[in-house]
Short mmCIF file of C-alpha atoms in Angstrom, two decimals:
data_model
loop_
_atom_site.label_atom_id
_atom_site.label_comp_id
_atom_site.label_asym_id
_atom_site.label_seq_id
_atom_site.Cartn_x
_atom_site.Cartn_y
_atom_site.Cartn_z
CA UNK S 23 0.69 21.36 22.70
CA UNK S 24 -2.81 20.34 23.54
CA UNK S 25 -5.15 23.06 26.21
CA UNK S 26 -5.26 21.97 29.27
CA UNK S 27 -3.82 18.15 28.08
CA UNK S 28 -2.44 16.36 30.67
CA UNK S 29 0.27 14.73 28.96
CA UNK S 30 3.89 16.31 27.36
CA UNK S 31 4.33 15.78 23.34
CA UNK S 32 6.93 12.43 23.55
CA UNK S 33 4.37 10.70 25.73
CA UNK S 34 2.02 11.43 23.45
CA UNK S 35 3.78 10.27 20.51
CA UNK S 36 4.47 7.29 22.57
CA UNK S 37 0.78 6.44 22.27
CA UNK S 38 0.13 7.15 18.51
CA UNK S 39 3.22 4.79 17.47
CA UNK S 40 2.73 2.01 19.81
CA UNK S 41 -0.93 2.00 18.62
CA UNK S 42 -0.95 2.73 15.19
CA UNK S 43 2.96 1.69 14.44
CA UNK S 44 3.54 -1.26 16.95
CA UNK S 45 -0.08 -1.96 17.45
CA UNK S 46 -0.89 -2.37 20.62
CA UNK S 47 -4.43 -0.94 21.71
CA UNK S 48 -5.40 1.34 23.98
CA UNK S 49 -6.20 -0.42 26.74
CA UNK S 50 -3.44 -2.99 26.66
CA UNK S 51 -0.92 0.19 26.87
CA UNK S 52 -2.78 1.70 29.78
CA UNK S 53 -2.84 -1.13 30.88
CA UNK S 54 0.57 -0.84 31.16
CA UNK S 55 0.78 2.42 32.46
CA UNK S 56 -1.07 1.96 35.38
CA UNK S 57 1.86 -1.20 36.35
CA UNK S 58 4.42 1.55 35.85
CA UNK S 59 2.81 4.34 38.58
CA UNK S 60 1.25 6.45 35.99
CA UNK S 61 -2.33 5.76 36.03
CA UNK S 62 -4.11 6.56 33.17
CA UNK S 63 -8.17 6.04 32.07
CA UNK S 64 -9.13 4.51 28.77
CA UNK S 65 -11.01 6.89 27.44
CA UNK S 66 -8.47 10.19 28.57
CA UNK S 67 -6.10 7.67 26.10
CA UNK S 68 -8.51 7.99 23.14
CA UNK S 69 -9.19 11.72 23.99
CA UNK S 70 -5.20 12.43 23.63
CA UNK S 71 -5.11 10.52 20.06
CA UNK S 72 -7.94 12.08 19.00
CA UNK S 73 -6.54 15.98 20.04
CA UNK S 74 -3.44 14.85 18.62
CA UNK S 75 -5.12 13.70 15.08
CA UNK S 76 -6.17 17.25 14.20
CA UNK S 77 -2.73 18.88 15.50
CA UNK S 78 -1.52 16.45 12.85
CA UNK S 79 -3.57 17.94 10.16
CA UNK S 80 -1.80 20.37 8.58
CA UNK S 81 0.70 17.95 7.81
CA UNK S 82 -1.32 15.66 7.04
CA UNK S 83 -2.60 17.70 3.74
CA UNK S 84 0.38 18.70 2.65
CA UNK S 85 1.42 14.59 2.43
CA UNK S 86 -2.01 14.37 0.95
CA UNK S 87 -1.47 16.61 -1.94
CA UNK S 88 2.28 15.52 -2.23
CA UNK S 89 0.94 12.30 -2.34
CA UNK S 90 -1.70 12.87 -5.32
CA UNK S 91 0.96 15.06 -7.22
CA UNK S 92 2.77 12.18 -8.76
CA UNK S 93 3.10 11.20 -12.00
CA UNK S 94 2.86 7.20 -11.03
CA UNK S 95 0.74 6.09 -7.67
CA UNK S 96 0.58 2.19 -6.77
CA UNK S 97 -3.27 1.85 -5.25
CA UNK S 98 -4.66 -1.16 -2.72
CA UNK S 99 -7.02 -1.73 -0.48
CA UNK S 100 -7.07 -3.88 2.42
CA UNK S 101 -10.75 -4.48 5.80
CA UNK S 102 -10.70 -3.21 8.54
CA UNK S 103 -12.99 -4.99 11.07
CA UNK S 104 -14.99 -1.60 12.24
CA UNK S 105 -17.20 -2.18 15.64
CA UNK S 106 -21.49 -1.54 15.12
CA UNK S 107 -24.45 -2.05 17.02
CA UNK S 108 -24.37 -5.46 18.10
CA UNK S 109 -22.09 -6.77 15.67
CA UNK S 110 -18.83 -6.08 13.66
CA UNK S 111 -19.31 -4.41 9.94
CA UNK S 112 -15.69 -4.67 7.70
CA UNK S 113 -14.61 -1.57 6.37
CA UNK S 114 -11.43 -1.09 4.35
CA UNK S 115 -8.80 1.19 4.22
CA UNK S 116 -7.48 2.32 1.12
CA UNK S 117 -3.72 3.57 0.19
CA UNK S 118 -1.95 5.38 -2.63
CA UNK S 119 1.92 5.42 -2.62
CA UNK S 120 4.66 7.38 -4.01
CA UNK S 121 8.20 6.05 -4.59
CA UNK S 122 9.71 6.95 -7.73
CA UNK S 123 12.72 5.70 -6.38
CA UNK S 124 12.70 2.40 -8.77
CA UNK S 125 12.83 4.97 -11.29
CA UNK S 126 15.62 7.03 -10.39
CA UNK S 127 13.77 9.78 -9.11
CA UNK S 128 14.04 12.22 -6.71
CA UNK S 129 11.70 13.12 -5.03
CA UNK S 130 10.02 11.68 -1.53
CA UNK S 131 8.04 8.75 -1.06
CA UNK S 132 5.29 9.90 0.77
CA UNK S 133 1.68 7.05 0.77
CA UNK S 134 -1.58 8.33 1.45
CA UNK S 135 -4.22 5.86 3.64
CA UNK S 136 -8.32 6.72 3.67
CA UNK S 137 -11.09 5.11 5.48
CA UNK S 138 -14.81 3.56 4.28
CA UNK S 139 -17.01 1.67 5.74
CA UNK S 140 -17.44 -0.45 2.47
CA UNK S 141 -15.11 -1.35 -0.43
CA UNK S 142 -17.65 0.88 -3.03
CA UNK S 143 -16.09 2.37 -6.04
CA UNK S 144 -17.16 5.52 -4.92
CA UNK S 145 -14.09 5.73 -2.54
CA UNK S 146 -11.65 5.75 -4.78
CA UNK S 147 -12.52 7.31 -7.27
CA UNK S 148 -13.25 10.63 -4.41
CA UNK S 149 -10.12 9.88 -3.63
CA UNK S 150 -7.87 10.43 -7.14
CA UNK S 151 -11.01 12.71 -8.46
CA UNK S 152 -8.20 15.53 -9.05
CA UNK S 153 -5.26 13.20 -10.62
CA UNK S 154 -4.26 12.93 -13.11
CA UNK S 155 -1.06 10.21 -13.89
CA UNK S 156 0.12 6.32 -13.72
CA UNK S 157 -2.10 3.94 -11.08
CA UNK S 158 -0.80 0.77 -10.49
CA UNK S 159 -3.71 -1.53 -8.97
CA UNK S 160 -5.70 -4.61 -9.02
CA UNK S 161 -8.02 -5.27 -11.24
CA UNK S 162 -11.04 -3.93 -9.00
CA UNK S 163 -14.44 -3.48 -10.75
CA UNK S 164 -14.05 0.25 -8.47
CA UNK S 165 -11.30 1.57 -10.33
CA UNK S 166 -13.02 1.52 -14.08
CA UNK S 167 -14.21 4.75 -14.09
CA UNK S 168 -11.00 6.38 -13.11
CA UNK S 169 -9.57 5.19 -16.95
CA UNK S 170 -12.54 6.63 -18.84
CA UNK S 171 -11.36 8.84 -21.54
CA UNK S 172 -14.54 11.19 -20.73
CA UNK S 173 -13.34 11.31 -17.30
CA UNK S 174 -12.68 14.44 -16.14
CA UNK S 175 -9.76 16.23 -15.55
CA UNK S 176 -8.39 13.80 -17.98
CA UNK S 177 -8.15 9.10 -18.12
CA UNK S 178 -5.93 7.53 -15.33
CA UNK S 179 -3.73 5.14 -17.39
CA UNK S 180 -4.15 2.00 -15.46
CA UNK S 181 -0.97 -0.43 -14.77
CA UNK S 182 -1.75 -4.22 -13.67
CA UNK S 183 0.56 -6.05 -11.34
CA UNK S 184 2.50 -8.69 -12.80
CA UNK S 185 3.17 -10.14 -9.21
CA UNK S 186 -1.15 -10.53 -9.11
CA UNK S 187 -1.46 -12.02 -11.63
CA UNK S 188 1.49 -14.56 -11.31
CA UNK S 189 0.05 -15.62 -8.39
CA UNK S 190 -3.13 -18.06 -9.62
CA UNK S 191 -0.29 -19.66 -12.11
CA UNK S 192 2.16 -19.99 -8.70
CA UNK S 193 -0.52 -22.09 -6.70
CA UNK S 194 -0.76 -24.54 -9.94
CA UNK S 195 2.62 -25.40 -10.25
CA UNK S 196 4.64 -25.47 -6.31
CA UNK S 197 5.60 -28.61 -6.26
CA UNK S 198 7.06 -27.90 -2.40
CA UNK S 199 3.96 -27.55 -1.97
CA UNK S 200 2.27 -30.41 -3.16
CA UNK S 201 5.84 -32.49 -1.16
CA UNK S 202 4.52 -31.09 1.71
CA UNK S 203 1.16 -32.16 1.51
CA UNK S 204 1.57 -35.41 0.74
CA UNK S 205 4.31 -36.04 3.83
CA UNK S 206 1.54 -34.38 5.96
CA UNK S 207 -1.35 -37.05 4.48
CA UNK S 208 -2.85 -34.23 3.23
CA UNK S 209 -4.64 -34.27 -0.84
CA UNK S 210 -2.26 -33.49 -3.26
CA UNK S 211 -3.53 -30.61 -5.66
CA UNK S 212 -2.19 -30.79 -9.15
CA UNK S 213 0.72 -29.74 -10.62
CA UNK S 214 -0.19 -28.41 -14.54
CA UNK S 215 2.90 -27.68 -16.56
CA UNK S 216 1.40 -24.96 -18.49
CA UNK S 217 1.61 -23.06 -15.37
CA UNK S 218 4.83 -23.94 -14.36
CA UNK S 219 5.57 -23.32 -17.67
CA UNK S 220 3.79 -19.37 -17.79
CA UNK S 221 5.42 -18.80 -14.27
CA UNK S 222 8.90 -19.92 -16.22
CA UNK S 223 8.61 -17.46 -18.56
CA UNK S 224 7.31 -14.46 -16.06
CA UNK S 225 9.82 -14.92 -13.91
CA UNK S 226 12.22 -14.32 -16.48
CA UNK S 227 10.33 -10.81 -16.84
CA UNK S 228 11.88 -9.50 -13.47
CA UNK S 229 14.68 -10.90 -14.00
CA UNK S 230 14.94 -8.23 -15.86
CA UNK S 231 14.01 -5.85 -13.70
CA UNK S 232 15.84 -6.61 -11.14
CA UNK S 233 18.77 -4.85 -13.53
CA UNK S 234 16.56 -2.18 -13.59
CA UNK S 235 15.67 -0.84 -10.21
CA UNK S 236 17.06 2.59 -9.35
CA UNK S 237 18.05 3.66 -13.41
CA UNK S 238 16.20 6.43 -14.60
CA UNK S 239 13.30 5.34 -16.70
CA UNK S 240 14.56 6.02 -20.70
CA UNK S 241 16.93 3.71 -19.40
CA UNK S 242 14.19 1.10 -17.67
CA UNK S 243 12.10 1.80 -21.30
CA UNK S 244 15.31 1.17 -23.92
CA UNK S 245 16.33 -1.49 -22.32
CA UNK S 246 12.32 -3.32 -21.47
CA UNK S 247 11.44 -2.64 -25.02
CA UNK S 248 14.97 -4.39 -25.67
CA UNK S 249 14.62 -7.47 -24.40
CA UNK S 250 11.19 -8.33 -22.14
CA UNK S 251 9.37 -6.94 -24.66
CA UNK S 252 9.87 -10.11 -27.00
CA UNK S 253 9.22 -11.87 -23.93
CA UNK S 254 5.46 -10.70 -23.54
CA UNK S 255 5.35 -10.91 -27.26
CA UNK S 256 6.15 -14.54 -26.64
CA UNK S 257 3.88 -14.85 -23.54
CA UNK S 258 0.88 -13.60 -25.28
CA UNK S 259 0.99 -15.98 -28.22
CA UNK S 260 1.69 -19.10 -26.24
CA UNK S 261 -1.23 -17.99 -23.08
CA UNK S 262 -3.53 -17.46 -27.15
CA UNK S 263 -2.07 -21.16 -27.82
CA UNK S 264 -3.08 -23.41 -24.31
CA UNK S 265 -5.63 -21.33 -23.26
CA UNK S 266 -7.91 -22.69 -27.07
CA UNK S 267 -6.94 -26.27 -25.12
CA UNK S 268 -9.42 -25.07 -22.54
CA UNK S 269 -12.61 -24.74 -21.30
CA UNK S 270 -13.87 -21.79 -20.04
CA UNK S 271 -14.47 -22.80 -16.09
CA UNK S 272 -10.85 -23.67 -15.65
CA UNK S 273 -8.83 -22.03 -13.38
CA UNK S 274 -6.39 -21.70 -15.28
CA UNK S 275 -8.15 -20.88 -18.13
CA UNK S 276 -9.80 -17.79 -16.02
CA UNK S 277 -6.49 -17.12 -15.28
CA UNK S 278 -4.93 -16.70 -18.87
CA UNK S 279 -7.95 -14.89 -19.58
CA UNK S 280 -7.02 -12.38 -16.29
CA UNK S 281 -4.05 -10.94 -18.03
CA UNK S 282 -5.22 -11.08 -21.47
CA UNK S 283 -8.48 -9.24 -21.13
CA UNK S 284 -5.54 -5.99 -19.52
CA UNK S 285 -3.28 -6.69 -21.86
CA UNK S 286 -2.78 -2.80 -22.39
CA UNK S 287 -2.74 -2.42 -18.97
CA UNK S 288 -0.66 -5.59 -18.82
CA UNK S 289 2.58 -4.31 -20.80
CA UNK S 290 1.64 -0.71 -20.30
CA UNK S 291 6.24 -0.36 -18.01
CA UNK S 292 7.06 -1.54 -22.00
CA UNK S 293 6.21 2.59 -23.36
CA UNK S 294 6.32 3.61 -19.58
CA UNK S 295 10.05 3.82 -18.11
CA UNK S 296 8.10 4.90 -14.71
CA UNK S 297 5.82 1.71 -14.44
CA UNK S 298 6.76 -0.68 -12.23
CA UNK S 299 6.13 -4.28 -12.52
CA UNK S 300 3.99 -4.96 -9.78
CA UNK S 301 2.04 -3.65 -6.83
CA UNK S 302 4.61 -4.17 -3.59
CA UNK S 303 4.95 -0.67 -2.90
CA UNK S 304 0.81 -0.65 -2.02
CA UNK S 305 1.10 -4.04 -0.01
CA UNK S 306 4.07 -3.32 1.53
CA UNK S 307 2.10 -0.40 3.07
CA UNK S 308 -0.85 -1.92 4.11
CA UNK S 309 1.43 -4.64 5.80
CA UNK S 310 1.34 -2.92 9.00
CA UNK S 311 -2.40 -2.84 8.82
CA UNK S 312 -2.91 -7.27 8.17
CA UNK S 313 -0.43 -7.45 11.16
CA UNK S 314 -2.05 -4.81 13.66
CA UNK S 315 -5.53 -6.85 12.88
CA UNK S 316 -4.89 -9.55 14.87
CA UNK S 317 -4.02 -7.35 17.98
CA UNK S 318 -6.31 -4.73 17.88
CA UNK S 319 -9.11 -6.43 16.01
CA UNK S 320 -11.73 -3.46 15.49
CA UNK S 321 -11.96 -0.03 14.80
CA UNK S 322 -13.92 1.81 17.72
CA UNK S 323 -15.98 3.24 14.94
CA UNK S 324 -15.24 5.16 11.65
CA UNK S 325 -13.84 8.17 13.53
CA UNK S 326 -11.85 6.29 15.42
CA UNK S 327 -10.86 4.30 11.14
CA UNK S 328 -10.69 7.87 9.83
CA UNK S 329 -7.91 8.58 12.74
CA UNK S 330 -6.28 5.45 12.09
CA UNK S 331 -5.88 6.00 8.57
CA UNK S 332 -4.94 9.55 9.10
CA UNK S 333 -1.75 8.18 11.47
CA UNK S 334 -0.25 6.00 9.42
CA UNK S 335 -0.75 7.72 6.46
CA UNK S 336 2.17 10.46 8.97
CA UNK S 337 4.26 6.37 10.21
CA UNK S 338 4.41 4.86 7.40
CA UNK S 339 5.82 7.77 5.54
CA UNK S 340 8.12 8.51 8.41
CA UNK S 341 9.00 4.34 7.79
CA UNK S 342 9.05 5.07 3.79
CA UNK S 343 12.37 7.85 4.75
CA UNK S 344 13.92 6.33 7.05
CA UNK S 345 12.89 8.73 10.25
CA UNK S 346 11.88 7.30 13.55
CA UNK S 347 8.26 7.63 13.33
CA UNK S 348 8.25 8.16 17.29
CA UNK S 349 11.35 10.84 17.44
CA UNK S 350 9.79 13.26 14.59
CA UNK S 351 6.01 12.87 16.07
CA UNK S 352 7.86 13.36 19.44
CA UNK S 353 10.23 16.44 18.06
CA UNK S 354 6.87 17.62 16.03
CA UNK S 355 3.71 18.11 17.81
CA UNK S 356 6.56 19.67 20.77
CA UNK S 357 7.05 22.46 18.09
CA UNK S 358 3.96 22.79 15.37
CA UNK S 359 1.79 25.31 17.86
CA UNK S 360 4.76 27.35 17.41
CA UNK S 361 5.73 27.01 13.96
CA UNK S 362 5.09 29.62 11.22
CA UNK S 363 2.96 28.24 9.29
CA UNK S 364 4.78 29.17 6.13
CA UNK S 365 7.23 26.69 7.04
CA UNK S 366 5.70 23.31 8.29
CA UNK S 367 7.06 21.79 5.41
CA UNK S 368 9.96 21.44 7.02
CA UNK S 369 8.03 19.37 9.73
CA UNK S 370 7.54 16.52 6.28
CA UNK S 371 8.96 13.54 7.40
CA UNK S 372 10.97 14.06 3.91
CA UNK S 373 12.79 17.35 5.60
CA UNK S 374 12.84 16.37 9.07
CA UNK S 375 15.97 14.92 9.09
CA UNK S 376 18.42 17.93 7.55
CA UNK S 377 18.63 19.52 10.77
CA UNK S 378 15.80 20.55 11.75
CA UNK S 379 14.57 18.45 14.50
CA UNK S 380 14.41 20.39 18.00
CA UNK S 381 15.24 17.03 20.01
CA UNK S 382 16.62 13.87 19.73
CA UNK S 383 15.76 10.70 19.01
CA UNK S 384 16.70 9.80 22.66
CA UNK S 385 15.03 12.27 24.69
CA UNK S 386 10.85 11.18 22.89
#
């Protein structure tokens, strides 16, 4: 697979999946291999990761094209510590998730990750430079230029996340957490009846949504217009009424303003059945990074961050399609060098399970 390489596809797949799928740094892996009688230097293992990423690049580009062809994307980012001269900088890992299953879409789900050294708005603007559709994300200011009417090739429609907006209200209405704090002798939080009422009203919207998961976009829109729209209108009226009674700097006022100032984005779901109430798809895609940070601590360089983003894209996409990432990697790494270029789509995770694999899962 790799010219003058020392490892076969199954071992390479194991190293890649352990590092990016199970969050085991290479130094821990090589220690374990040495105990098993397979001495491998850390630099050699790192070179193998880089070579494997280069081999898989054509598939990564196809995943990217598939994700960016979606009519609706979930977007989010998280911190990635990266080693710098004498210190550890805080980089970012961005993800864009295509998942049409909530509205009955037949296209396979996929996720694309990118790495950057900072969180400037220029990064998502570059990632989505050619995209046109709906973006479900938080209110990060770096996305704002994507929504401008003068943007080329056209403005992206903003869809806000109701789960994100619900969190500050829930924090002011969490009776169970307050009871735990009281039992532990800690200072109790102030419970807000207004926050409790807003949480109740938002939860009513999610109760309706649970009955619509997997339904067609038109059916979702019809039910939302009939059942959700009146609840949303009542919620807006209630928040405006209560907001007028609160000072500008009040936490409850800030939480209300977050929704009211982005009302069009929060209510887009009423007019488009493809839109979800939450951005949970993107947060699920980033969960592995959040868990892995405690294990691998930091990326060794910007190049390491870019390789990690590439492998997260492939591994998370495989998982989203119910494919064993390690088995898929072992098979693809063993075949891609001789596979016809015009048939590379056969090796994509969502096609791989349909009689295209050359080895069994056990062999991986």
